[in-house]
Amino acid sequence: MAIEADYRKGGCMRDATSIQTLADCLHYMQVGDVDRAIALFPEEVREHFPKELRKIHLFHIEKNGLSINQIVALANTLTGEHLSATTIQNWTKREVRKIIGVPRVGKKYSLQQAAIIYLLDDLKHLFSLEETSSLLALIFNNPDRDEDDLISPIDFYRLYAEYAKSTSPIDLLDTRAKRSIEKMGHTHPNIVHVLKLCLYAHRVTTLELEAKHYLNRFI
């Protein structure tokens, strides 16, 4: 199936530092601290923002959303990941539409929806569309509203970013992760389960890319 092939191919996975930067940017935009979000961009980017992001300083959580091109530009500018608009458009038309939902801010997507898209992009390297949708549906419910989610997508993406930097065995992260989740005001066990699977996906893909890079040095 063409969509499945497109889902699994392409670009390098973001490293843990890049994931943290992108997660922090979404968070600061969400809480209205756009200046702090902009400060995360390299100086050379701030001097010459790509056209899709030139009005980012005017972003207001209650008035503005992000177009698909802006979601792509935000990720690619901050992380170097080659996320494509075509891939996201395919996702919004097919299986994962049930987890992303339809544009919620006019014809644009909310920051929460952007966080889900970035999670999908990370998980695509290991899981299928069906697996990814089923996994995220354990914590994100109706895509057309945020109130029934076990944890907000942005909060979860920041949590994922925090633990993606860890080198500890994932099975030993339960206590620390539960403590972090409780500090955020959440208690549902599914959050830890989904977090661990996301971390496994990140670590497996990172090791695979490192192995291929090492192999290319000798053949």
PDB file of C-alpha atoms in Angstrom:
ATOM      1  CA  MET A   1       0.000   0.000   0.000  1.00  0.00           C
ATOM      2  CA  ALA A   2       1.553   3.307  -1.142  1.00  0.00           C
ATOM      3  CA  ILE A   3       0.515   5.270   1.919  1.00  0.00           C
ATOM      4  CA  GLU A   4       2.096   2.668   4.193  1.00  0.00           C
ATOM      5  CA  ALA A   5       5.354   2.779   2.249  1.00  0.00           C
ATOM      6  CA  ASP A   6       5.405   6.569   2.463  1.00  0.00           C
ATOM      7  CA  TYR A   7       4.712   6.307   6.184  1.00  0.00           C
ATOM      8  CA  ARG A   8       7.729   4.106   6.832  1.00  0.00           C
ATOM      9  CA  LYS A   9      10.290   5.694   4.531  1.00  0.00           C
ATOM     10  CA  GLY A  10      12.209   8.951   4.567  1.00  0.00           C
ATOM     11  CA  GLY A  11      14.351  11.186   6.762  1.00  0.00           C
ATOM     12  CA  CYS A  12      16.350  10.595   9.834  1.00  0.00           C
ATOM     13  CA  MET A  13      14.626  10.474  13.150  1.00  0.00           C
ATOM     14  CA  ARG A  14      15.039  13.526  15.338  1.00  0.00           C
ATOM     15  CA  ASP A  15      17.603  13.222  18.092  1.00  0.00           C
ATOM     16  CA  ALA A  16      16.558  13.704  21.707  1.00  0.00           C
ATOM     17  CA  THR A  17      17.846  17.279  21.891  1.00  0.00           C
ATOM     18  CA  SER A  18      15.850  18.275  18.818  1.00  0.00           C
ATOM     19  CA  ILE A  19      12.725  16.654  20.217  1.00  0.00           C
ATOM     20  CA  GLN A  20      13.177  18.677  23.411  1.00  0.00           C
ATOM     21  CA  THR A  21      13.573  21.918  21.466  1.00  0.00           C
ATOM     22  CA  LEU A  22      10.463  21.298  19.392  1.00  0.00           C
ATOM     23  CA  ALA A  23       8.438  20.285  22.457  1.00  0.00           C
ATOM     24  CA  ASP A  24       9.529  23.409  24.338  1.00  0.00           C
ATOM     25  CA  CYS A  25       8.619  25.601  21.371  1.00  0.00           C
ATOM     26  CA  LEU A  26       5.080  24.205  21.299  1.00  0.00           C
ATOM     27  CA  HIS A  27       4.778  24.677  25.050  1.00  0.00           C
ATOM     28  CA  TYR A  28       5.881  28.320  25.000  1.00  0.00           C
ATOM     29  CA  MET A  29       3.550  29.086  22.100  1.00  0.00           C
ATOM     30  CA  GLN A  30       0.728  27.425  24.017  1.00  0.00           C
ATOM     31  CA  VAL A  31       1.250  29.514  27.167  1.00  0.00           C
ATOM     32  CA  GLY A  32       1.616  32.743  25.189  1.00  0.00           C
ATOM     33  CA  ASP A  33       5.368  33.213  25.596  1.00  0.00           C
ATOM     34  CA  VAL A  34       6.082  33.529  21.873  1.00  0.00           C
ATOM     35  CA  ASP A  35       9.306  35.480  22.448  1.00  0.00           C
ATOM     36  CA  ARG A  36      10.738  32.549  24.379  1.00  0.00           C
ATOM     37  CA  ALA A  37       9.617  30.174  21.627  1.00  0.00           C
ATOM     38  CA  ILE A  38      11.361  32.300  19.006  1.00  0.00           C
ATOM     39  CA  ALA A  39      14.523  32.368  21.118  1.00  0.00           C
ATOM     40  CA  LEU A  40      14.829  28.596  20.566  1.00  0.00           C
ATOM     41  CA  PHE A  41      15.569  29.144  16.880  1.00  0.00           C
ATOM     42  CA  PRO A  42      19.216  29.575  15.821  1.00  0.00           C
ATOM     43  CA  GLU A  43      20.241  33.202  15.355  1.00  0.00           C
ATOM     44  CA  GLU A  44      20.674  32.850  11.599  1.00  0.00           C
ATOM     45  CA  VAL A  45      17.103  31.533  11.352  1.00  0.00           C
ATOM     46  CA  ARG A  46      15.697  34.379  13.456  1.00  0.00           C
ATOM     47  CA  GLU A  47      17.264  36.832  11.019  1.00  0.00           C
ATOM     48  CA  HIS A  48      15.762  35.095   7.981  1.00  0.00           C
ATOM     49  CA  PHE A  49      12.706  33.067   8.960  1.00  0.00           C
ATOM     50  CA  PRO A  50      11.240  30.863   6.196  1.00  0.00           C
ATOM     51  CA  LYS A  51       8.134  32.469   4.725  1.00  0.00           C
ATOM     52  CA  GLU A  52       5.818  30.038   6.533  1.00  0.00           C
ATOM     53  CA  LEU A  53       7.082  31.267   9.922  1.00  0.00           C
ATOM     54  CA  ARG A  54       7.556  34.991   9.332  1.00  0.00           C
ATOM     55  CA  LYS A  55       4.419  35.832  11.337  1.00  0.00           C
ATOM     56  CA  ILE A  56       5.176  33.494  14.225  1.00  0.00           C
ATOM     57  CA  HIS A  57       5.717  36.514  16.504  1.00  0.00           C
ATOM     58  CA  LEU A  58       2.006  37.313  16.065  1.00  0.00           C
ATOM     59  CA  PHE A  59       0.830  33.840  17.084  1.00  0.00           C
ATOM     60  CA  HIS A  60      -2.030  33.798  19.598  1.00  0.00           C
ATOM     61  CA  ILE A  61      -3.292  30.489  20.989  1.00  0.00           C
ATOM     62  CA  GLU A  62      -6.985  31.485  20.889  1.00  0.00           C
ATOM     63  CA  LYS A  63      -6.894  33.074  17.448  1.00  0.00           C
ATOM     64  CA  ASN A  64      -4.322  31.220  15.391  1.00  0.00           C
ATOM     65  CA  GLY A  65      -3.587  27.706  14.303  1.00  0.00           C
ATOM     66  CA  LEU A  66      -0.893  26.186  12.127  1.00  0.00           C
ATOM     67  CA  SER A  67      -1.256  25.195   8.501  1.00  0.00           C
ATOM     68  CA  ILE A  68       0.320  21.946   7.351  1.00  0.00           C
ATOM     69  CA  ASN A  69       3.138  23.943   5.738  1.00  0.00           C
ATOM     70  CA  GLN A  70       3.736  25.789   9.007  1.00  0.00           C
ATOM     71  CA  ILE A  71       3.790  22.525  10.984  1.00  0.00           C
ATOM     72  CA  VAL A  72       6.390  21.203   8.546  1.00  0.00           C
ATOM     73  CA  ALA A  73       8.459  24.400   8.607  1.00  0.00           C
ATOM     74  CA  LEU A  74       8.447  24.535  12.398  1.00  0.00           C
ATOM     75  CA  ALA A  75       9.795  20.987  12.704  1.00  0.00           C
ATOM     76  CA  ASN A  76      12.278  21.222   9.857  1.00  0.00           C
ATOM     77  CA  THR A  77      13.672  24.574  10.974  1.00  0.00           C
ATOM     78  CA  LEU A  78      14.152  23.513  14.585  1.00  0.00           C
ATOM     79  CA  THR A  79      15.235  19.913  14.103  1.00  0.00           C
ATOM     80  CA  GLY A  80      16.499  19.473  10.571  1.00  0.00           C
ATOM     81  CA  GLU A  81      14.016  16.673  10.073  1.00  0.00           C
ATOM     82  CA  HIS A  82      12.759  16.409   6.516  1.00  0.00           C
ATOM     83  CA  LEU A  83       9.077  16.132   7.316  1.00  0.00           C
ATOM     84  CA  SER A  84       6.960  16.703   4.214  1.00  0.00           C
ATOM     85  CA  ALA A  85       3.573  18.348   3.730  1.00  0.00           C
ATOM     86  CA  THR A  86       2.587  15.484   1.416  1.00  0.00           C
ATOM     87  CA  THR A  87       3.063  12.942   4.191  1.00  0.00           C
ATOM     88  CA  ILE A  88       0.885  14.908   6.616  1.00  0.00           C
ATOM     89  CA  GLN A  89      -1.783  15.415   3.961  1.00  0.00           C
ATOM     90  CA  ASN A  90      -1.835  11.653   3.394  1.00  0.00           C
ATOM     91  CA  TRP A  91      -2.195  11.051   7.122  1.00  0.00           C
ATOM     92  CA  THR A  92      -5.131  13.465   7.425  1.00  0.00           C
ATOM     93  CA  LYS A  93      -6.943  11.628   4.639  1.00  0.00           C
ATOM     94  CA  ARG A  94      -6.349   8.059   5.734  1.00  0.00           C
ATOM     95  CA  GLU A  95      -6.086   5.848   8.817  1.00  0.00           C
ATOM     96  CA  VAL A  96      -4.599   8.319  11.284  1.00  0.00           C
ATOM     97  CA  ARG A  97      -7.210  10.995  10.645  1.00  0.00           C
ATOM     98  CA  LYS A  98      -9.100   9.516  13.596  1.00  0.00           C
ATOM     99  CA  ILE A  99      -6.234  10.463  15.905  1.00  0.00           C
ATOM    100  CA  ILE A 100      -5.302  13.837  14.326  1.00  0.00           C
ATOM    101  CA  GLY A 101      -8.828  15.077  13.658  1.00  0.00           C
ATOM    102  CA  VAL A 102      -9.926  17.817  11.287  1.00  0.00           C
ATOM    103  CA  PRO A 103      -8.492  21.377  11.376  1.00  0.00           C
ATOM    104  CA  ARG A 104      -9.785  22.974  14.582  1.00  0.00           C
ATOM    105  CA  VAL A 105      -8.760  26.617  14.215  1.00  0.00           C
ATOM    106  CA  GLY A 106     -10.456  27.774  11.059  1.00  0.00           C
ATOM    107  CA  LYS A 107      -8.723  25.785   8.341  1.00  0.00           C
ATOM    108  CA  LYS A 108      -5.638  25.261  10.483  1.00  0.00           C
ATOM    109  CA  TYR A 109      -4.545  22.788  13.124  1.00  0.00           C
ATOM    110  CA  SER A 110      -4.147  23.476  16.826  1.00  0.00           C
ATOM    111  CA  LEU A 111      -0.808  23.224  18.628  1.00  0.00           C
ATOM    112  CA  GLN A 112      -2.104  20.049  20.293  1.00  0.00           C
ATOM    113  CA  GLN A 113      -2.755  18.516  16.886  1.00  0.00           C
ATOM    114  CA  ALA A 114       0.730  19.564  15.781  1.00  0.00           C
ATOM    115  CA  ALA A 115       2.181  17.660  18.755  1.00  0.00           C
ATOM    116  CA  ILE A 116       0.308  14.531  17.667  1.00  0.00           C
ATOM    117  CA  ILE A 117       1.666  14.902  14.137  1.00  0.00           C
ATOM    118  CA  TYR A 118       5.216  15.146  15.486  1.00  0.00           C
ATOM    119  CA  LEU A 119       4.659  12.022  17.568  1.00  0.00           C
ATOM    120  CA  LEU A 120       3.365  10.206  14.493  1.00  0.00           C
ATOM    121  CA  ASP A 121       6.459  11.271  12.592  1.00  0.00           C
ATOM    122  CA  ASP A 122       8.732   9.841  15.287  1.00  0.00           C
ATOM    123  CA  LEU A 123       6.812   6.599  15.663  1.00  0.00           C
ATOM    124  CA  LYS A 124       6.547   5.943  11.910  1.00  0.00           C
ATOM    125  CA  HIS A 125      10.068   4.522  11.887  1.00  0.00           C
ATOM    126  CA  LEU A 126       9.002   1.458  13.890  1.00  0.00           C
ATOM    127  CA  PHE A 127       5.212   1.148  14.018  1.00  0.00           C
ATOM    128  CA  SER A 128       2.615   0.902  11.261  1.00  0.00           C
ATOM    129  CA  LEU A 129      -0.183   3.435  10.839  1.00  0.00           C
ATOM    130  CA  GLU A 130      -2.668   1.089  12.477  1.00  0.00           C
ATOM    131  CA  GLU A 131      -0.345   0.357  15.396  1.00  0.00           C
ATOM    132  CA  THR A 132       0.448   4.026  15.935  1.00  0.00           C
ATOM    133  CA  SER A 133      -3.200   5.082  15.858  1.00  0.00           C
ATOM    134  CA  SER A 134      -4.159   2.353  18.313  1.00  0.00           C
ATOM    135  CA  LEU A 135      -1.265   3.275  20.615  1.00  0.00           C
ATOM    136  CA  LEU A 136      -2.001   7.011  20.766  1.00  0.00           C
ATOM    137  CA  ALA A 137      -5.741   6.358  21.096  1.00  0.00           C
ATOM    138  CA  LEU A 138      -4.971   4.887  24.537  1.00  0.00           C
ATOM    139  CA  ILE A 139      -4.276   8.410  25.833  1.00  0.00           C
ATOM    140  CA  PHE A 140      -5.835  10.786  23.287  1.00  0.00           C
ATOM    141  CA  ASN A 141      -9.575  10.347  22.863  1.00  0.00           C
ATOM    142  CA  ASN A 142     -11.894  12.458  20.695  1.00  0.00           C
ATOM    143  CA  PRO A 143      -9.566  14.372  18.305  1.00  0.00           C
ATOM    144  CA  ASP A 144     -12.054  17.234  18.050  1.00  0.00           C
ATOM    145  CA  ARG A 145     -11.622  18.241  21.705  1.00  0.00           C
ATOM    146  CA  ASP A 146      -8.927  18.190  24.359  1.00  0.00           C
ATOM    147  CA  GLU A 147     -10.944  17.796  27.541  1.00  0.00           C
ATOM    148  CA  ASP A 148     -11.220  13.999  27.431  1.00  0.00           C
ATOM    149  CA  ASP A 149      -7.528  13.260  26.811  1.00  0.00           C
ATOM    150  CA  LEU A 150      -5.722  11.488  29.641  1.00  0.00           C
ATOM    151  CA  ILE A 151      -2.887  13.987  29.106  1.00  0.00           C
ATOM    152  CA  SER A 152      -2.588  16.808  26.610  1.00  0.00           C
ATOM    153  CA  PRO A 153      -0.543  15.968  23.483  1.00  0.00           C
ATOM    154  CA  ILE A 154       1.892  18.823  24.176  1.00  0.00           C
ATOM    155  CA  ASP A 155       2.453  17.710  27.779  1.00  0.00           C
ATOM    156  CA  PHE A 156       2.989  14.150  26.611  1.00  0.00           C
ATOM    157  CA  TYR A 157       5.393  15.263  23.878  1.00  0.00           C
ATOM    158  CA  ARG A 158       7.432  17.187  26.459  1.00  0.00           C
ATOM    159  CA  LEU A 159       7.449  14.133  28.720  1.00  0.00           C
ATOM    160  CA  TYR A 160       8.590  11.978  25.798  1.00  0.00           C
ATOM    161  CA  ALA A 161      11.303  14.531  24.997  1.00  0.00           C
ATOM    162  CA  GLU A 162      12.530  14.502  28.592  1.00  0.00           C
ATOM    163  CA  TYR A 163      12.922  10.726  28.749  1.00  0.00           C
ATOM    164  CA  ALA A 164      14.217  10.302  25.182  1.00  0.00           C
ATOM    165  CA  LYS A 165      17.480  11.788  26.480  1.00  0.00           C
ATOM    166  CA  SER A 166      17.848   9.062  29.107  1.00  0.00           C
ATOM    167  CA  THR A 167      20.266   6.168  28.594  1.00  0.00           C
ATOM    168  CA  SER A 168      18.787   4.120  31.444  1.00  0.00           C
ATOM    169  CA  PRO A 169      16.993   0.840  30.649  1.00  0.00           C
ATOM    170  CA  ILE A 170      13.452   1.744  29.688  1.00  0.00           C
ATOM    171  CA  ASP A 171      11.987  -0.892  31.990  1.00  0.00           C
ATOM    172  CA  LEU A 172      13.575   0.931  34.927  1.00  0.00           C
ATOM    173  CA  LEU A 173      11.961   4.277  34.119  1.00  0.00           C
ATOM    174  CA  ASP A 174       8.549   3.381  35.550  1.00  0.00           C
ATOM    175  CA  THR A 175       8.972   5.000  38.973  1.00  0.00           C
ATOM    176  CA  ARG A 176      10.577   8.183  37.607  1.00  0.00           C
ATOM    177  CA  ALA A 177       8.019   8.476  34.832  1.00  0.00           C
ATOM    178  CA  LYS A 178       5.086   7.954  37.204  1.00  0.00           C
ATOM    179  CA  ARG A 179       6.490  10.654  39.469  1.00  0.00           C
ATOM    180  CA  SER A 180       6.816  13.083  36.546  1.00  0.00           C
ATOM    181  CA  ILE A 181       3.293  12.316  35.370  1.00  0.00           C
ATOM    182  CA  GLU A 182       1.843  12.785  38.851  1.00  0.00           C
ATOM    183  CA  LYS A 183       3.545  16.187  39.110  1.00  0.00           C
ATOM    184  CA  MET A 184       1.660  17.132  35.946  1.00  0.00           C
ATOM    185  CA  GLY A 185      -1.593  16.137  37.657  1.00  0.00           C
ATOM    186  CA  HIS A 186      -2.172  12.818  35.867  1.00  0.00           C
ATOM    187  CA  THR A 187      -2.393   9.279  37.243  1.00  0.00           C
ATOM    188  CA  HIS A 188      -3.724   6.963  34.518  1.00  0.00           C
ATOM    189  CA  PRO A 189      -1.359   3.983  33.954  1.00  0.00           C
ATOM    190  CA  ASN A 190      -1.869   4.106  30.182  1.00  0.00           C
ATOM    191  CA  ILE A 191       0.284   7.232  30.039  1.00  0.00           C
ATOM    192  CA  VAL A 192       3.327   5.311  31.303  1.00  0.00           C
ATOM    193  CA  HIS A 193       2.616   2.365  28.984  1.00  0.00           C
ATOM    194  CA  VAL A 194       2.400   4.592  25.903  1.00  0.00           C
ATOM    195  CA  LEU A 195       5.440   6.598  26.967  1.00  0.00           C
ATOM    196  CA  LYS A 196       7.550   3.434  27.273  1.00  0.00           C
ATOM    197  CA  LEU A 197       6.498   2.224  23.816  1.00  0.00           C
ATOM    198  CA  CYS A 198       7.359   5.609  22.325  1.00  0.00           C
ATOM    199  CA  LEU A 199      10.759   5.449  24.012  1.00  0.00           C
ATOM    200  CA  TYR A 200      11.352   1.938  22.700  1.00  0.00           C
ATOM    201  CA  ALA A 201      10.536   3.191  19.201  1.00  0.00           C
ATOM    202  CA  HIS A 202      12.933   6.098  19.569  1.00  0.00           C
ATOM    203  CA  ARG A 203      15.744   3.950  20.943  1.00  0.00           C
ATOM    204  CA  VAL A 204      15.355   1.153  18.376  1.00  0.00           C
ATOM    205  CA  THR A 205      15.393   3.614  15.502  1.00  0.00           C
ATOM    206  CA  THR A 206      18.365   5.498  16.933  1.00  0.00           C
ATOM    207  CA  LEU A 207      20.354   2.257  17.215  1.00  0.00           C
ATOM    208  CA  GLU A 208      19.369   1.230  13.692  1.00  0.00           C
ATOM    209  CA  LEU A 209      20.534   4.551  12.247  1.00  0.00           C
ATOM    210  CA  GLU A 210      23.785   4.389  14.218  1.00  0.00           C
ATOM    211  CA  ALA A 211      24.411   0.855  12.959  1.00  0.00           C
ATOM    212  CA  LYS A 212      23.825   1.881   9.336  1.00  0.00           C
ATOM    213  CA  HIS A 213      26.094   4.892   9.741  1.00  0.00           C
ATOM    214  CA  TYR A 214      28.818   2.678  11.206  1.00  0.00           C
ATOM    215  CA  LEU A 215      28.354   0.106   8.407  1.00  0.00           C
ATOM    216  CA  ASN A 216      28.734   2.800   5.745  1.00  0.00           C
ATOM    217  CA  ARG A 217      32.202   3.559   7.070  1.00  0.00           C
ATOM    218  CA  PHE A 218      33.401   0.118   5.979  1.00  0.00           C
ATOM    219  CA  ILE A 219      31.501  -0.744   2.803  1.00  0.00           C
TER     220      ILE A 219
END
